[in-house]
Structure formats: C-alpha cells, structure tokens
mmCIF file of C-alpha atoms in Angstrom:
data_model
loop_
_atom_site.group_PDB
_atom_site.id
_atom_site.type_symbol
_atom_site.label_atom_id
_atom_site.label_comp_id
_atom_site.label_asym_id
_atom_site.label_seq_id
_atom_site.Cartn_x
_atom_site.Cartn_y
_atom_site.Cartn_z
ATOM 1 C CA GLU A 43 3.509 7.129 -6.225
ATOM 2 C CA ALA A 44 3.165 3.960 -7.771
ATOM 3 C CA GLY A 45 -0.630 3.032 -8.117
ATOM 4 C CA VAL A 46 -2.114 -0.908 -8.452
ATOM 5 C CA ALA A 47 -0.302 -2.546 -10.118
ATOM 6 C CA GLN A 48 -3.049 -5.766 -11.131
ATOM 7 C CA SER A 49 -1.150 -7.838 -14.288
ATOM 8 C CA PRO A 50 -1.878 -9.905 -16.728
ATOM 9 C CA ARG A 51 -4.310 -6.502 -18.684
ATOM 10 C CA TYR A 52 -6.288 -9.738 -20.320
ATOM 11 C CA LYS A 53 -6.912 -12.753 -20.134
ATOM 12 C CA ILE A 54 -8.653 -15.721 -22.611
ATOM 13 C CA ILE A 55 -9.674 -18.955 -21.401
ATOM 14 C CA GLU A 56 -11.519 -22.056 -21.761
ATOM 15 C CA LYS A 57 -14.586 -22.611 -19.454
ATOM 16 C CA ARG A 58 -13.234 -24.988 -16.776
ATOM 17 C CA GLN A 59 -10.251 -23.654 -16.812
ATOM 18 C CA SER A 60 -8.636 -22.278 -13.734
ATOM 19 C CA VAL A 61 -7.733 -18.581 -13.374
ATOM 20 C CA ALA A 62 -5.278 -16.394 -11.502
ATOM 21 C CA PHE A 63 -5.066 -12.614 -11.148
ATOM 22 C CA TRP A 64 -2.172 -9.954 -9.384
ATOM 23 C CA CYS A 65 -2.614 -6.843 -7.530
ATOM 24 C CA ASN A 66 -0.411 -4.737 -5.580
ATOM 25 C CA PRO A 67 -1.121 -1.877 -4.162
ATOM 26 C CA ILE A 68 0.011 0.901 -3.221
ATOM 27 C CA SER A 69 2.014 0.591 -0.152
ATOM 28 C CA GLY A 70 1.455 1.425 3.329
ATOM 29 C CA HIS A 71 -2.665 0.829 2.150
ATOM 30 C CA ALA A 72 -3.872 -1.403 4.892
ATOM 31 C CA THR A 73 -7.011 -2.520 3.208
ATOM 32 C CA LEU A 74 -7.473 -4.130 -0.412
ATOM 33 C CA TYR A 75 -11.019 -4.363 -2.552
ATOM 34 C CA TRP A 76 -11.147 -7.101 -5.527
ATOM 35 C CA TYR A 77 -13.758 -6.695 -7.459
ATOM 36 C CA GLN A 78 -15.814 -7.907 -10.033
ATOM 37 C CA GLN A 79 -17.151 -5.666 -13.467
ATOM 38 C CA ILE A 80 -19.562 -7.240 -15.948
ATOM 39 C CA LEU A 81 -19.914 -4.518 -18.834
ATOM 40 C CA GLY A 82 -21.509 -2.074 -18.253
ATOM 41 C CA GLN A 83 -22.335 -2.239 -14.384
ATOM 42 C CA GLY A 84 -20.860 -1.113 -11.130
ATOM 43 C CA PRO A 85 -18.415 -2.580 -9.445
ATOM 44 C CA LYS A 86 -19.321 -5.840 -7.118
ATOM 45 C CA LEU A 87 -17.503 -6.726 -3.754
ATOM 46 C CA LEU A 88 -16.030 -9.662 -3.538
ATOM 47 C CA ILE A 89 -13.555 -9.570 -0.986
ATOM 48 C CA GLN A 90 -12.012 -7.332 1.340
ATOM 49 C CA PHE A 91 -8.877 -8.097 2.997
ATOM 50 C CA GLN A 92 -7.767 -4.923 5.972
ATOM 51 C CA ASN A 93 -3.634 -5.961 6.112
ATOM 52 C CA ASN A 94 -3.552 -10.307 5.562
ATOM 53 C CA GLY A 95 -7.142 -10.516 7.200
ATOM 54 C CA VAL A 96 -10.154 -10.857 5.591
ATOM 55 C CA VAL A 97 -13.380 -8.301 6.422
ATOM 56 C CA ASP A 98 -15.654 -8.946 4.069
ATOM 57 C CA ASP A 99 -15.970 -11.676 1.401
ATOM 58 C CA SER A 100 -19.764 -13.207 1.626
ATOM 59 C CA GLN A 101 -20.175 -11.914 -1.931
ATOM 60 C CA LEU A 102 -17.829 -14.276 -3.076
ATOM 61 C CA PRO A 103 -17.854 -17.525 -4.316
ATOM 62 C CA LYS A 104 -16.739 -19.398 -2.469
ATOM 63 C CA ASP A 105 -16.854 -22.794 -4.732
ATOM 64 C CA ARG A 106 -14.951 -21.406 -7.093
ATOM 65 C CA PHE A 107 -13.026 -18.316 -6.556
ATOM 66 C CA SER A 108 -10.328 -18.245 -3.560
ATOM 67 C CA ALA A 109 -7.711 -15.006 -2.701
ATOM 68 C CA GLU A 110 -4.994 -14.378 -1.032
ATOM 69 C CA ARG A 111 -3.431 -11.831 0.335
ATOM 70 C CA LEU A 112 0.228 -13.066 1.778
ATOM 71 C CA LYS A 113 2.689 -11.019 4.012
ATOM 72 C CA GLY A 114 -0.082 -7.717 3.991
ATOM 73 C CA VAL A 115 0.741 -6.767 1.016
ATOM 74 C CA ASP A 116 0.288 -8.538 -2.520
ATOM 75 C CA SER A 117 -2.877 -10.160 -3.446
ATOM 76 C CA THR A 118 -4.301 -12.962 -5.805
ATOM 77 C CA LEU A 119 -8.049 -13.883 -7.082
ATOM 78 C CA LYS A 120 -8.144 -17.271 -7.995
ATOM 79 C CA ILE A 121 -11.229 -19.357 -9.865
ATOM 80 C CA GLN A 122 -11.031 -22.873 -10.507
ATOM 81 C CA PRO A 123 -12.519 -24.179 -12.976
ATOM 82 C CA ALA A 124 -14.334 -20.731 -14.491
ATOM 83 C CA LYS A 125 -17.393 -20.722 -15.857
ATOM 84 C CA LEU A 126 -18.933 -18.840 -19.424
ATOM 85 C CA GLU A 127 -20.477 -15.755 -16.556
ATOM 86 C CA ASP A 128 -17.546 -15.295 -14.638
ATOM 87 C CA SER A 129 -16.461 -13.272 -17.663
ATOM 88 C CA ALA A 130 -16.221 -9.596 -16.544
ATOM 89 C CA VAL A 131 -13.037 -6.903 -15.018
ATOM 90 C CA TYR A 132 -11.375 -8.215 -12.464
ATOM 91 C CA LEU A 133 -10.195 -4.688 -10.479
ATOM 92 C CA CYS A 134 -8.336 -4.447 -7.858
ATOM 93 C CA ALA A 135 -8.273 -1.379 -5.665
ATOM 94 C CA SER A 136 -6.406 -0.324 -2.187
ATOM 95 C CA SER A 137 -6.844 2.612 0.973
ATOM 96 C CA LEU A 138 -5.036 3.724 3.472
ATOM 97 C CA MET A 139 -8.045 2.038 5.768
ATOM 98 C CA ALA A 140 -11.360 1.402 5.936
ATOM 99 C CA GLY A 141 -14.187 2.455 7.711
ATOM 100 C CA SER A 142 -12.513 6.158 8.297
ATOM 101 C CA MET A 143 -14.744 8.686 7.016
ATOM 102 C CA ASN A 144 -12.356 10.474 4.048
ATOM 103 C CA THR A 145 -10.990 6.526 3.035
ATOM 104 C CA GLU A 146 -10.361 7.022 -1.026
ATOM 105 C CA ALA A 147 -9.608 3.377 -2.680
ATOM 106 C CA PHE A 148 -7.680 4.145 -5.540
ATOM 107 C CA PHE A 149 -7.512 1.504 -7.768
ATOM 108 C CA GLY A 150 -5.705 -0.643 -11.033
ATOM 109 C CA GLN A 151 -6.425 -0.558 -14.075
ATOM 110 C CA GLY A 152 -8.279 -3.932 -13.826
ATOM 111 C CA THR A 153 -7.394 -7.428 -15.578
ATOM 112 C CA ARG A 154 -10.650 -8.371 -18.652
ATOM 113 C CA LEU A 155 -11.127 -12.360 -18.447
ATOM 114 C CA THR A 156 -13.012 -13.560 -21.114
ATOM 115 C CA VAL A 157 -14.277 -17.041 -20.741
ATOM 116 C CA VAL A 158 -14.730 -18.799 -24.044
ATOM 117 C CA THR B 234 -28.152 -6.514 2.780
ATOM 118 C CA GLN B 235 -26.597 -3.261 1.694
ATOM 119 C CA LEU B 236 -27.761 -2.224 -1.305
ATOM 120 C CA LEU B 237 -26.903 0.933 -3.815
ATOM 121 C CA GLU B 238 -29.386 2.676 -6.471
ATOM 122 C CA GLN B 239 -28.486 4.846 -9.736
ATOM 123 C CA SER B 240 -30.499 6.376 -11.722
ATOM 124 C CA PRO B 241 -30.526 7.346 -13.919
ATOM 125 C CA GLN B 242 -29.016 3.846 -15.847
ATOM 126 C CA PHE B 243 -28.796 5.777 -19.636
ATOM 127 C CA LEU B 244 -28.362 9.385 -19.445
ATOM 128 C CA SER B 245 -27.543 10.965 -23.170
ATOM 129 C CA ILE B 246 -27.786 14.888 -23.252
ATOM 130 C CA GLN B 247 -26.204 17.601 -24.953
ATOM 131 C CA GLU B 248 -23.562 20.215 -25.242
ATOM 132 C CA GLY B 249 -24.938 22.883 -22.191
ATOM 133 C CA GLU B 250 -27.982 21.000 -20.952
ATOM 134 C CA ASN B 251 -27.802 20.156 -17.329
ATOM 135 C CA LEU B 252 -28.074 16.572 -15.124
ATOM 136 C CA THR B 253 -28.306 15.696 -12.127
ATOM 137 C CA VAL B 254 -27.937 11.528 -11.056
ATOM 138 C CA TYR B 255 -28.887 9.888 -7.878
ATOM 139 C CA CYS B 256 -27.697 7.928 -5.618
ATOM 140 C CA ASN B 257 -30.428 6.276 -2.537
ATOM 141 C CA SER B 258 -30.763 3.541 -0.530
ATOM 142 C CA SER B 259 -32.274 2.321 2.858
ATOM 143 C CA SER B 260 -29.451 2.108 4.370
ATOM 144 C CA VAL B 261 -27.371 4.726 6.364
ATOM 145 C CA PHE B 262 -24.085 5.030 5.470
ATOM 146 C CA SER B 263 -20.463 6.417 6.838
ATOM 147 C CA SER B 264 -19.927 8.273 3.680
ATOM 148 C CA LEU B 265 -20.384 8.680 0.184
ATOM 149 C CA GLN B 266 -18.547 8.426 -2.267
ATOM 150 C CA TRP B 267 -18.768 9.450 -5.927
ATOM 151 C CA TYR B 268 -16.794 7.759 -8.737
ATOM 152 C CA ARG B 269 -15.843 8.290 -13.198
ATOM 153 C CA GLN B 270 -14.776 5.704 -14.839
ATOM 154 C CA GLU B 271 -13.308 6.283 -18.386
ATOM 155 C CA PRO B 272 -13.576 3.595 -20.373
ATOM 156 C CA GLY B 273 -10.418 0.479 -19.758
ATOM 157 C CA GLU B 274 -9.342 2.214 -17.147
ATOM 158 C CA GLY B 275 -10.392 2.021 -13.089
ATOM 159 C CA PRO B 276 -12.819 3.934 -11.176
ATOM 160 C CA VAL B 277 -11.294 7.808 -9.727
ATOM 161 C CA LEU B 278 -13.100 9.072 -6.723
ATOM 162 C CA LEU B 279 -14.152 13.264 -7.012
ATOM 163 C CA VAL B 280 -15.719 13.740 -4.067
ATOM 164 C CA THR B 281 -16.981 12.231 -0.230
ATOM 165 C CA VAL B 282 -20.081 12.999 1.821
ATOM 166 C CA VAL B 283 -19.784 12.196 4.666
ATOM 167 C CA THR B 284 -22.229 14.956 7.189
ATOM 168 C CA GLY B 285 -26.252 14.962 6.702
ATOM 169 C CA GLY B 286 -27.185 17.995 4.321
ATOM 170 C CA GLU B 287 -23.441 18.302 3.539
ATOM 171 C CA VAL B 288 -23.391 20.108 -0.493
ATOM 172 C CA LYS B 289 -19.601 20.699 -1.958
ATOM 173 C CA LYS B 290 -18.982 21.407 -5.148
ATOM 174 C CA LEU B 291 -16.145 20.425 -8.330
ATOM 175 C CA LYS B 292 -15.783 23.042 -10.449
ATOM 176 C CA ARG B 293 -19.161 22.432 -12.793
ATOM 177 C CA LEU B 294 -19.934 19.495 -9.933
ATOM 178 C CA THR B 295 -22.660 20.167 -7.193
ATOM 179 C CA PHE B 296 -22.601 17.093 -4.577
ATOM 180 C CA GLN B 297 -25.559 16.701 -2.266
ATOM 181 C CA PHE B 298 -25.504 14.447 0.973
ATOM 182 C CA GLY B 299 -28.991 13.492 2.204
ATOM 183 C CA ASP B 300 -29.553 14.527 5.874
ATOM 184 C CA ALA B 301 -30.604 10.767 6.864
ATOM 185 C CA ARG B 302 -27.802 9.828 5.438
ATOM 186 C CA LYS B 303 -29.669 7.380 3.090
ATOM 187 C CA ASP B 304 -29.168 9.217 -0.979
ATOM 188 C CA SER B 305 -26.912 11.572 -2.494
ATOM 189 C CA SER B 306 -27.160 13.478 -5.634
ATOM 190 C CA LEU B 307 -24.717 14.542 -8.177
ATOM 191 C CA HIS B 308 -25.394 17.509 -11.024
ATOM 192 C CA ILE B 309 -24.080 18.773 -12.961
ATOM 193 C CA THR B 310 -24.128 22.308 -15.005
ATOM 194 C CA ALA B 311 -23.859 22.789 -18.130
ATOM 195 C CA ALA B 312 -22.168 19.738 -18.918
ATOM 196 C CA GLN B 313 -19.104 19.209 -21.437
ATOM 197 C CA PRO B 314 -18.123 16.184 -23.594
ATOM 198 C CA GLY B 315 -15.526 15.726 -21.161
ATOM 199 C CA ASP B 316 -17.811 14.919 -18.851
ATOM 200 C CA THR B 317 -18.758 11.465 -20.499
ATOM 201 C CA GLY B 318 -17.823 8.705 -18.808
ATOM 202 C CA LEU B 319 -19.625 6.084 -15.979
ATOM 203 C CA TYR B 320 -20.231 7.341 -12.041
ATOM 204 C CA LEU B 321 -20.461 5.814 -9.455
ATOM 205 C CA CYS B 322 -21.927 6.589 -6.480
ATOM 206 C CA GLY B 323 -20.112 3.935 -3.658
ATOM 207 C CA GLY B 324 -21.044 3.491 0.040
ATOM 208 C CA SER B 325 -19.354 2.338 2.941
ATOM 209 C CA GLN B 326 -20.413 1.366 6.008
ATOM 210 C CA GLY B 327 -16.823 -0.913 6.141
ATOM 211 C CA ASN B 328 -16.530 -1.623 3.191
ATOM 212 C CA LEU B 329 -17.191 -0.180 -0.081
ATOM 213 C CA ILE B 330 -19.741 -1.361 -2.072
ATOM 214 C CA PHE B 331 -21.447 0.812 -5.457
ATOM 215 C CA GLY B 332 -24.591 0.755 -7.425
ATOM 216 C CA LYS B 333 -24.822 -0.352 -11.245
ATOM 217 C CA GLY B 334 -23.185 3.586 -12.021
ATOM 218 C CA THR B 335 -24.856 5.737 -14.406
ATOM 219 C CA LYS B 336 -23.513 5.950 -18.144
ATOM 220 C CA LEU B 337 -23.899 9.817 -19.494
ATOM 221 C CA SER B 338 -22.846 10.487 -23.417
ATOM 222 C CA VAL B 339 -22.009 14.143 -23.426
ATOM 223 C CA LYS B 340 -22.430 14.613 -27.339
ATOM 224 C CA PRO B 341 -21.235 17.639 -28.727
#
C-alpha cells in the first residue's frame, strides 16, 4: 500500500516569496491533516479536512496561509508571503476517518522549508 | 483550548535503564495515541488507548491511559539505543493534536 506522498522534500525561499506544498494521501482516507513542526517540537495542527470540507483551521494563520483539498483527494498548502518564522517542516497526514476511536494517522516524510 | 503537555522534554539515559514519559491535559480525549518520530521522517503510531484505566504492552513498552482519560504514560523497560527518537503524545476529539514531545537519547 502506498503511503502519504509529499513534495517537494526541501525548499529554500527568500522572505516575502510564495511557496506551495503538495500532498497525496493514502487512497480511501477521508481525513487529511497539515501540520507545522518547528525543529525539536511536536507537530502543530494547521488545518484538517474531512473529504473536501474544512473541519478545523483554528490554528491556521489565514492572513498568509491557505489550503485546499480538491475533489477530496490531493491537497495543497500555500504560504504567501513567507516570513522567517515559517521555517519548519510541514507534515501531511491522512486517516480513514477522524473522530473514531482507533483512527491511526499516517504521515508523509514532510517538506522542510527554510526561509532566508 | 485543547492542550497536551509532555514531560520531560529531554531525556538522556544509558542502555538498560528504565524510563517513563508523561502526557497530561485538562481536557478529556476520546483516545490518546503515542507516536515515535525519527529524524527526517514523519511520526509512526505505536499505540492507541481508548478506555480509561487501559494498559497496553508492546514488547518493552507499557502504555497507560488515566481513569479520567486526561492523561497517559509511556514506560520503557531496559531501554536500547534503537529506542532513541522523539516520542509524541496525540489526543483526539474529532481532530488530532500533539504535545511538544519528549526527545529520548539512549546511549550504548
């Protein structure tokens, strides 16, 4: 079974530039998460989709971050414009369905973003 | 606001020692999960606990869910260098949030 695919693996941009990350979840998984992970810390939930609807985006800095999940499958996360403090690893995860008792989240390898 | 607090934040021990990592919250969660993350990789699920008071064992790892479903612990017996990694506690209330993690280093 193919895992969660993310691209690119690494990205270096200058501050005030734009960047986009792509995620392809495991086939059949209804729930998709985007997390931001600062070096050495736990992942911070940015946005959660159930199919193509947003379930939780309370921690998403909406003035610069946006995300969409077209047709309830692939998803993109965009930052525009980027700031130095956005340097982090952006993890995508998917699960069969959120809210059920034993919902395991499967993670991609992440995209390491460096803003200079 | 949901919040999961993990302690300790860092732990450096010798091979063969035992250790316990804690995960606490003021919120009740429908389930708590423990993940382990290695450098350059995404977290991987170790266990899910659902019932208050539940204890699960995975080889040398023992996981416990508090009676009130607000806290959990992970105990490792006779730690090995292969146990080195970032241990994350994740809580679910329809979403999935994480604590800041415990970075464990086991030295040979």
